[in-house]
């Protein structure tokens, strides 16, 4: 059994997940174990990709990987396909399956990346390929601790500033990003899995291990020039809903009470935190200017951290 910590949760896992932080003996909050799942996903003789079986169970299926059941916010059951690579089995466990677990535990979960600036969390969200990890890596290079990449989980209370959970110290970066932004040799970094270009890039040298209060959210979009625009509340709420992790995977996972709770969480965030549209041309050369802009809005006066 492997013992880990991620997203503020103590995890006992039968699956090796080297990206997570190793932990000492403790009372586990969550177990990850091997077991049978497929029957939960079967419908009309076929296997569904994702099923919200009940308020307490979500199941997923990935071709050539296997099936996963998330139950009660404290258990993940894994049924791998016979020939599934270990790397493929791990990917959902640090992605959509983990997002489902965090959702069951009452957290608001975005498909985003987060960096700590002056001990406050700054979140970057956007569609796949929008540059979330690249933007976060640019600020990380300038000395700002990484909080999370790909999944951003937060505690959202009605009367308090949202708190971003510390995840695990690894970026998922394209080879050219690792090389041009962080100066890494991509060949020295572990591939996310066979057939995928992205690499795992450790960030344990500068990683925020405690919760961080949320300072601002930036929605990345393509534009002719570098600029930020504060979104009006209705547009900000719509942006957060569209970038909720489970909503990206399928509307069937956020229906009825789940959809209403998600809407209320989005509204609570928007009432307390500015949400900006950040437009910029796609260019590595402009990333330092982008970082200057974000730092200035977060109270950092110098580009040298």
PDB file of C-alpha atoms in Angstrom, residues 55-272:
ATOM      1  CA  UNK A  55     -25.370  11.282  -5.529  1.00  0.00           C
ATOM      2  CA  UNK A  56     -22.624   9.143  -4.022  1.00  0.00           C
ATOM      3  CA  UNK A  57     -21.224   7.304  -7.073  1.00  0.00           C
ATOM      4  CA  UNK A  58     -19.606   8.379 -10.343  1.00  0.00           C
ATOM      5  CA  UNK A  59     -18.130   5.851 -12.766  1.00  0.00           C
ATOM      6  CA  UNK A  60     -15.787   6.364 -15.723  1.00  0.00           C
ATOM      7  CA  UNK A  61     -14.528   4.190 -18.565  1.00  0.00           C
ATOM      8  CA  UNK A  62     -11.444   4.848 -20.722  1.00  0.00           C
ATOM      9  CA  UNK A  63     -10.683   2.704 -23.755  1.00  0.00           C
ATOM     10  CA  UNK A  64      -7.456   0.689 -23.413  1.00  0.00           C
ATOM     11  CA  UNK A  65      -7.209   1.870 -19.801  1.00  0.00           C
ATOM     12  CA  UNK A  66     -10.076   0.573 -17.681  1.00  0.00           C
ATOM     13  CA  UNK A  67     -12.993   1.534 -15.451  1.00  0.00           C
ATOM     14  CA  UNK A  68     -13.038   3.687 -12.326  1.00  0.00           C
ATOM     15  CA  UNK A  69     -15.667   4.106  -9.622  1.00  0.00           C
ATOM     16  CA  UNK A  70     -15.653   7.111  -7.286  1.00  0.00           C
ATOM     17  CA  UNK A  71     -17.767   6.488  -4.191  1.00  0.00           C
ATOM     18  CA  UNK A  72     -18.770   8.587  -1.172  1.00  0.00           C
ATOM     19  CA  UNK A  73     -15.857  10.992  -1.560  1.00  0.00           C
ATOM     20  CA  UNK A  74     -13.582   8.496   0.184  1.00  0.00           C
ATOM     21  CA  UNK A  75     -13.043   5.592  -2.220  1.00  0.00           C
ATOM     22  CA  UNK A  76     -11.813   5.015  -5.772  1.00  0.00           C
ATOM     23  CA  UNK A  77     -12.120   1.528  -7.258  1.00  0.00           C
ATOM     24  CA  UNK A  78      -9.935   0.742 -10.288  1.00  0.00           C
ATOM     25  CA  UNK A  79     -10.607  -2.076 -12.765  1.00  0.00           C
ATOM     26  CA  UNK A  80      -7.800  -1.923 -15.347  1.00  0.00           C
ATOM     27  CA  UNK A  81      -8.073  -3.371 -18.833  1.00  0.00           C
ATOM     28  CA  UNK A  82      -5.943  -6.498 -19.182  1.00  0.00           C
ATOM     29  CA  UNK A  83      -3.165  -4.846 -21.209  1.00  0.00           C
ATOM     30  CA  UNK A  84      -3.373  -1.327 -19.773  1.00  0.00           C
ATOM     31  CA  UNK A  85      -0.067   0.465 -19.201  1.00  0.00           C
ATOM     32  CA  UNK A  86       0.582   1.684 -15.671  1.00  0.00           C
ATOM     33  CA  UNK A  87       1.010   5.238 -16.979  1.00  0.00           C
ATOM     34  CA  UNK A  88      -2.452   5.153 -18.570  1.00  0.00           C
ATOM     35  CA  UNK A  89      -4.052   3.883 -15.379  1.00  0.00           C
ATOM     36  CA  UNK A  90      -2.489   6.742 -13.398  1.00  0.00           C
ATOM     37  CA  UNK A  91      -3.630   9.525 -15.736  1.00  0.00           C
ATOM     38  CA  UNK A  92      -7.343   9.480 -14.773  1.00  0.00           C
ATOM     39  CA  UNK A  93      -6.373   9.155 -11.115  1.00  0.00           C
ATOM     40  CA  UNK A  94      -4.582  12.512 -11.258  1.00  0.00           C
ATOM     41  CA  UNK A  95      -7.211  13.980 -13.607  1.00  0.00           C
ATOM     42  CA  UNK A  96     -10.947  13.497 -14.067  1.00  0.00           C
ATOM     43  CA  UNK A  97     -11.311  10.697 -11.499  1.00  0.00           C
ATOM     44  CA  UNK A  98      -9.630  12.820  -8.834  1.00  0.00           C
ATOM     45  CA  UNK A  99     -11.829  15.763  -9.873  1.00  0.00           C
ATOM     46  CA  UNK A 100     -14.885  13.561  -9.295  1.00  0.00           C
ATOM     47  CA  UNK A 101     -13.644  12.613  -5.841  1.00  0.00           C
ATOM     48  CA  UNK A 102     -12.974  16.232  -4.896  1.00  0.00           C
ATOM     49  CA  UNK A 103     -16.424  17.193  -6.151  1.00  0.00           C
ATOM     50  CA  UNK A 104     -17.984  14.516  -3.924  1.00  0.00           C
ATOM     51  CA  UNK A 105     -16.043  15.966  -0.992  1.00  0.00           C
ATOM     52  CA  UNK A 106     -17.780  19.317  -1.540  1.00  0.00           C
ATOM     53  CA  UNK A 107     -14.975  21.184  -3.267  1.00  0.00           C
ATOM     54  CA  UNK A 108     -15.371  23.413  -6.313  1.00  0.00           C
ATOM     55  CA  UNK A 109     -13.092  22.013  -9.025  1.00  0.00           C
ATOM     56  CA  UNK A 110     -11.829  23.922 -12.075  1.00  0.00           C
ATOM     57  CA  UNK A 111      -9.900  22.762 -15.124  1.00  0.00           C
ATOM     58  CA  UNK A 112      -7.130  25.265 -14.471  1.00  0.00           C
ATOM     59  CA  UNK A 113      -3.650  25.958 -13.115  1.00  0.00           C
ATOM     60  CA  UNK A 114      -2.728  27.967 -10.024  1.00  0.00           C
ATOM     61  CA  UNK A 115       0.342  29.861  -8.824  1.00  0.00           C
ATOM     62  CA  UNK A 116       1.013  31.576  -5.492  1.00  0.00           C
ATOM     63  CA  UNK A 117       1.875  35.287  -5.710  1.00  0.00           C
ATOM     64  CA  UNK A 118       2.534  37.047  -2.397  1.00  0.00           C
ATOM     65  CA  UNK A 119       1.038  34.001  -0.618  1.00  0.00           C
ATOM     66  CA  UNK A 120      -2.230  34.318  -2.539  1.00  0.00           C
ATOM     67  CA  UNK A 121      -3.512  32.039  -5.296  1.00  0.00           C
ATOM     68  CA  UNK A 122      -3.834  33.235  -8.886  1.00  0.00           C
ATOM     69  CA  UNK A 123      -5.760  30.880 -11.169  1.00  0.00           C
ATOM     70  CA  UNK A 124      -5.526  30.523 -14.958  1.00  0.00           C
ATOM     71  CA  UNK A 125      -8.295  28.750 -16.810  1.00  0.00           C
ATOM     72  CA  UNK A 126      -9.214  28.178 -20.447  1.00  0.00           C
ATOM     73  CA  UNK A 127      -9.954  25.542 -23.050  1.00  0.00           C
ATOM     74  CA  UNK A 128      -7.568  22.703 -23.759  1.00  0.00           C
ATOM     75  CA  UNK A 129      -4.387  24.149 -25.243  1.00  0.00           C
ATOM     76  CA  UNK A 130      -5.164  27.696 -24.076  1.00  0.00           C
ATOM     77  CA  UNK A 131      -1.821  27.969 -22.260  1.00  0.00           C
ATOM     78  CA  UNK A 132      -2.800  27.448 -18.620  1.00  0.00           C
ATOM     79  CA  UNK A 133       0.275  25.375 -17.749  1.00  0.00           C
ATOM     80  CA  UNK A 134       2.569  27.541 -19.888  1.00  0.00           C
ATOM     81  CA  UNK A 135       1.419  30.712 -18.121  1.00  0.00           C
ATOM     82  CA  UNK A 136       1.766  29.100 -14.704  1.00  0.00           C
ATOM     83  CA  UNK A 137       5.239  27.774 -15.592  1.00  0.00           C
ATOM     84  CA  UNK A 138       6.341  31.275 -16.655  1.00  0.00           C
ATOM     85  CA  UNK A 139       5.402  32.690 -13.260  1.00  0.00           C
ATOM     86  CA  UNK A 140       6.910  29.672 -11.504  1.00  0.00           C
ATOM     87  CA  UNK A 141      10.200  30.425 -13.271  1.00  0.00           C
ATOM     88  CA  UNK A 142      10.068  33.940 -11.812  1.00  0.00           C
ATOM     89  CA  UNK A 143      10.012  32.525  -8.300  1.00  0.00           C
ATOM     90  CA  UNK A 144       6.307  32.107  -7.591  1.00  0.00           C
ATOM     91  CA  UNK A 145       5.416  28.754  -5.982  1.00  0.00           C
ATOM     92  CA  UNK A 146       3.299  26.286  -7.892  1.00  0.00           C
ATOM     93  CA  UNK A 147      -0.015  25.323  -6.274  1.00  0.00           C
ATOM     94  CA  UNK A 148      -1.670  23.103  -8.868  1.00  0.00           C
ATOM     95  CA  UNK A 149      -1.694  22.208 -12.549  1.00  0.00           C
ATOM     96  CA  UNK A 150      -4.697  20.915 -14.523  1.00  0.00           C
ATOM     97  CA  UNK A 151      -6.966  20.566 -11.463  1.00  0.00           C
ATOM     98  CA  UNK A 152      -7.660  23.482  -9.135  1.00  0.00           C
ATOM     99  CA  UNK A 153      -9.749  22.549  -6.101  1.00  0.00           C
ATOM    100  CA  UNK A 154     -11.075  25.097  -3.648  1.00  0.00           C
ATOM    101  CA  UNK A 155     -13.134  25.366  -0.506  1.00  0.00           C
ATOM    102  CA  UNK A 156     -15.952  27.824  -1.186  1.00  0.00           C
ATOM    103  CA  UNK A 157     -17.864  29.160   1.817  1.00  0.00           C
ATOM    104  CA  UNK A 158     -20.638  31.740   1.667  1.00  0.00           C
ATOM    105  CA  UNK A 159     -18.882  34.246   3.910  1.00  0.00           C
ATOM    106  CA  UNK A 160     -15.165  33.660   3.331  1.00  0.00           C
ATOM    107  CA  UNK A 161     -12.515  34.062   0.667  1.00  0.00           C
ATOM    108  CA  UNK A 162     -12.144  30.758  -1.236  1.00  0.00           C
ATOM    109  CA  UNK A 163      -9.065  28.701  -0.331  1.00  0.00           C
ATOM    110  CA  UNK A 164      -7.118  26.827  -3.007  1.00  0.00           C
ATOM    111  CA  UNK A 165      -5.878  23.379  -2.006  1.00  0.00           C
ATOM    112  CA  UNK A 166      -2.249  22.430  -2.562  1.00  0.00           C
ATOM    113  CA  UNK A 167      -2.214  19.577  -5.104  1.00  0.00           C
ATOM    114  CA  UNK A 168       1.039  17.808  -6.012  1.00  0.00           C
ATOM    115  CA  UNK A 169       4.325  19.230  -7.372  1.00  0.00           C
ATOM    116  CA  UNK A 170       4.219  18.354 -11.075  1.00  0.00           C
ATOM    117  CA  UNK A 171       3.448  20.310 -14.223  1.00  0.00           C
ATOM    118  CA  UNK A 172       2.308  18.639 -17.432  1.00  0.00           C
ATOM    119  CA  UNK A 173       4.150  20.558 -20.152  1.00  0.00           C
ATOM    120  CA  UNK A 174       4.748  20.307 -23.876  1.00  0.00           C
ATOM    121  CA  UNK A 175       8.446  19.646 -24.620  1.00  0.00           C
ATOM    122  CA  UNK A 176       9.012  23.096 -26.176  1.00  0.00           C
ATOM    123  CA  UNK A 177       7.472  24.775 -23.130  1.00  0.00           C
ATOM    124  CA  UNK A 178       9.725  22.876 -20.746  1.00  0.00           C
ATOM    125  CA  UNK A 179      12.740  23.795 -22.861  1.00  0.00           C
ATOM    126  CA  UNK A 180      11.998  27.432 -23.721  1.00  0.00           C
ATOM    127  CA  UNK A 181      10.392  28.506 -20.446  1.00  0.00           C
ATOM    128  CA  UNK A 182      12.186  26.420 -17.822  1.00  0.00           C
ATOM    129  CA  UNK A 183      15.406  25.543 -19.654  1.00  0.00           C
ATOM    130  CA  UNK A 184      14.877  21.797 -19.319  1.00  0.00           C
ATOM    131  CA  UNK A 185      16.045  19.056 -21.634  1.00  0.00           C
ATOM    132  CA  UNK A 186      12.696  17.461 -22.579  1.00  0.00           C
ATOM    133  CA  UNK A 187      14.389  14.072 -23.015  1.00  0.00           C
ATOM    134  CA  UNK A 188      15.258  14.132 -19.310  1.00  0.00           C
ATOM    135  CA  UNK A 189      11.582  14.470 -18.311  1.00  0.00           C
ATOM    136  CA  UNK A 190       9.153  11.567 -18.005  1.00  0.00           C
ATOM    137  CA  UNK A 191       6.490  11.344 -20.736  1.00  0.00           C
ATOM    138  CA  UNK A 192       2.941  11.575 -19.414  1.00  0.00           C
ATOM    139  CA  UNK A 193       2.334   8.270 -21.224  1.00  0.00           C
ATOM    140  CA  UNK A 194       3.166   6.520 -24.489  1.00  0.00           C
ATOM    141  CA  UNK A 195       1.925   8.469 -27.488  1.00  0.00           C
ATOM    142  CA  UNK A 196       1.418  11.764 -25.623  1.00  0.00           C
ATOM    143  CA  UNK A 197       3.930  14.574 -26.131  1.00  0.00           C
ATOM    144  CA  UNK A 198       3.508  16.219 -22.745  1.00  0.00           C
ATOM    145  CA  UNK A 199       6.087  15.639 -20.018  1.00  0.00           C
ATOM    146  CA  UNK A 200       5.851  15.579 -16.242  1.00  0.00           C
ATOM    147  CA  UNK A 201       8.003  18.381 -14.887  1.00  0.00           C
ATOM    148  CA  UNK A 202       8.651  18.188 -11.105  1.00  0.00           C
ATOM    149  CA  UNK A 203       8.173  21.416  -9.139  1.00  0.00           C
ATOM    150  CA  UNK A 204       8.980  20.276  -5.606  1.00  0.00           C
ATOM    151  CA  UNK A 205      11.749  22.905  -5.339  1.00  0.00           C
ATOM    152  CA  UNK A 206       9.138  25.691  -5.164  1.00  0.00           C
ATOM    153  CA  UNK A 207       5.763  24.259  -4.245  1.00  0.00           C
ATOM    154  CA  UNK A 208       3.050  25.736  -1.993  1.00  0.00           C
ATOM    155  CA  UNK A 209       2.211  22.973   0.469  1.00  0.00           C
ATOM    156  CA  UNK A 210      -0.551  24.816   2.346  1.00  0.00           C
ATOM    157  CA  UNK A 211      -3.907  26.255   1.317  1.00  0.00           C
ATOM    158  CA  UNK A 212      -3.754  29.674  -0.322  1.00  0.00           C
ATOM    159  CA  UNK A 213      -6.493  32.345  -0.309  1.00  0.00           C
ATOM    160  CA  UNK A 214      -7.714  33.100  -3.823  1.00  0.00           C
ATOM    161  CA  UNK A 215      -6.630  36.502  -5.184  1.00  0.00           C
ATOM    162  CA  UNK A 216      -7.795  36.492  -8.824  1.00  0.00           C
ATOM    163  CA  UNK A 217      -8.918  34.306 -11.734  1.00  0.00           C
ATOM    164  CA  UNK A 218      -7.798  34.853 -15.335  1.00  0.00           C
ATOM    165  CA  UNK A 219      -9.612  33.296 -18.300  1.00  0.00           C
ATOM    166  CA  UNK A 220      -7.058  32.962 -21.117  1.00  0.00           C
ATOM    167  CA  UNK A 221      -8.175  33.874 -24.631  1.00  0.00           C
ATOM    168  CA  UNK A 222      -6.459  34.651 -27.926  1.00  0.00           C
ATOM    169  CA  UNK A 223      -6.300  38.336 -28.832  1.00  0.00           C
ATOM    170  CA  UNK A 224      -4.494  40.868 -31.010  1.00  0.00           C
ATOM    171  CA  UNK A 225      -2.777  42.467 -28.008  1.00  0.00           C
ATOM    172  CA  UNK A 226      -2.090  41.833 -24.338  1.00  0.00           C
ATOM    173  CA  UNK A 227      -4.919  43.113 -22.134  1.00  0.00           C
ATOM    174  CA  UNK A 228      -7.147  42.237 -19.190  1.00  0.00           C
ATOM    175  CA  UNK A 229     -10.850  42.996 -18.790  1.00  0.00           C
ATOM    176  CA  UNK A 230     -12.789  42.573 -15.557  1.00  0.00           C
ATOM    177  CA  UNK A 231     -15.798  40.394 -16.361  1.00  0.00           C
ATOM    178  CA  UNK A 232     -19.273  41.405 -15.265  1.00  0.00           C
ATOM    179  CA  UNK A 233     -20.828  39.030 -12.712  1.00  0.00           C
ATOM    180  CA  UNK A 234     -23.082  37.137 -15.119  1.00  0.00           C
ATOM    181  CA  UNK A 235     -20.273  36.544 -17.616  1.00  0.00           C
ATOM    182  CA  UNK A 236     -17.886  35.614 -14.810  1.00  0.00           C
ATOM    183  CA  UNK A 237     -20.313  32.999 -13.474  1.00  0.00           C
ATOM    184  CA  UNK A 238     -20.821  31.565 -16.967  1.00  0.00           C
ATOM    185  CA  UNK A 239     -17.037  31.379 -17.432  1.00  0.00           C
ATOM    186  CA  UNK A 240     -16.565  29.468 -14.185  1.00  0.00           C
ATOM    187  CA  UNK A 241     -19.395  27.057 -15.003  1.00  0.00           C
ATOM    188  CA  UNK A 242     -17.889  26.363 -18.442  1.00  0.00           C
ATOM    189  CA  UNK A 243     -14.502  25.616 -16.856  1.00  0.00           C
ATOM    190  CA  UNK A 244     -15.777  23.416 -14.036  1.00  0.00           C
ATOM    191  CA  UNK A 245     -13.813  20.176 -14.407  1.00  0.00           C
ATOM    192  CA  UNK A 246     -16.755  17.785 -14.465  1.00  0.00           C
ATOM    193  CA  UNK A 247     -18.700  19.996 -16.892  1.00  0.00           C
ATOM    194  CA  UNK A 248     -15.815  19.647 -19.341  1.00  0.00           C
ATOM    195  CA  UNK A 249     -16.239  15.896 -19.254  1.00  0.00           C
ATOM    196  CA  UNK A 250     -19.994  15.703 -19.631  1.00  0.00           C
ATOM    197  CA  UNK A 251     -23.134  17.548 -18.596  1.00  0.00           C
ATOM    198  CA  UNK A 252     -24.531  14.290 -17.216  1.00  0.00           C
ATOM    199  CA  UNK A 253     -22.138  14.653 -14.281  1.00  0.00           C
ATOM    200  CA  UNK A 254     -23.534  18.040 -13.231  1.00  0.00           C
ATOM    201  CA  UNK A 255     -27.302  17.774 -13.205  1.00  0.00           C
ATOM    202  CA  UNK A 256     -30.107  18.674 -10.802  1.00  0.00           C
ATOM    203  CA  UNK A 257     -28.766  19.271  -7.270  1.00  0.00           C
ATOM    204  CA  UNK A 258     -25.182  19.024  -8.484  1.00  0.00           C
ATOM    205  CA  UNK A 259     -25.776  21.745 -11.076  1.00  0.00           C
ATOM    206  CA  UNK A 260     -27.471  24.014  -8.525  1.00  0.00           C
ATOM    207  CA  UNK A 261     -24.677  23.569  -5.992  1.00  0.00           C
ATOM    208  CA  UNK A 262     -22.102  24.294  -8.693  1.00  0.00           C
ATOM    209  CA  UNK A 263     -23.964  27.470  -9.688  1.00  0.00           C
ATOM    210  CA  UNK A 264     -24.076  28.690  -6.087  1.00  0.00           C
ATOM    211  CA  UNK A 265     -20.357  28.017  -5.654  1.00  0.00           C
ATOM    212  CA  UNK A 266     -19.611  30.010  -8.827  1.00  0.00           C
ATOM    213  CA  UNK A 267     -21.768  32.905  -7.603  1.00  0.00           C
ATOM    214  CA  UNK A 268     -20.023  32.919  -4.211  1.00  0.00           C
ATOM    215  CA  UNK A 269     -16.625  33.115  -5.896  1.00  0.00           C
ATOM    216  CA  UNK A 270     -17.657  35.936  -8.233  1.00  0.00           C
ATOM    217  CA  UNK A 271     -19.079  37.926  -5.292  1.00  0.00           C
ATOM    218  CA  UNK A 272     -15.658  37.931  -3.620  1.00  0.00           C
TER     219      UNK A 272
END
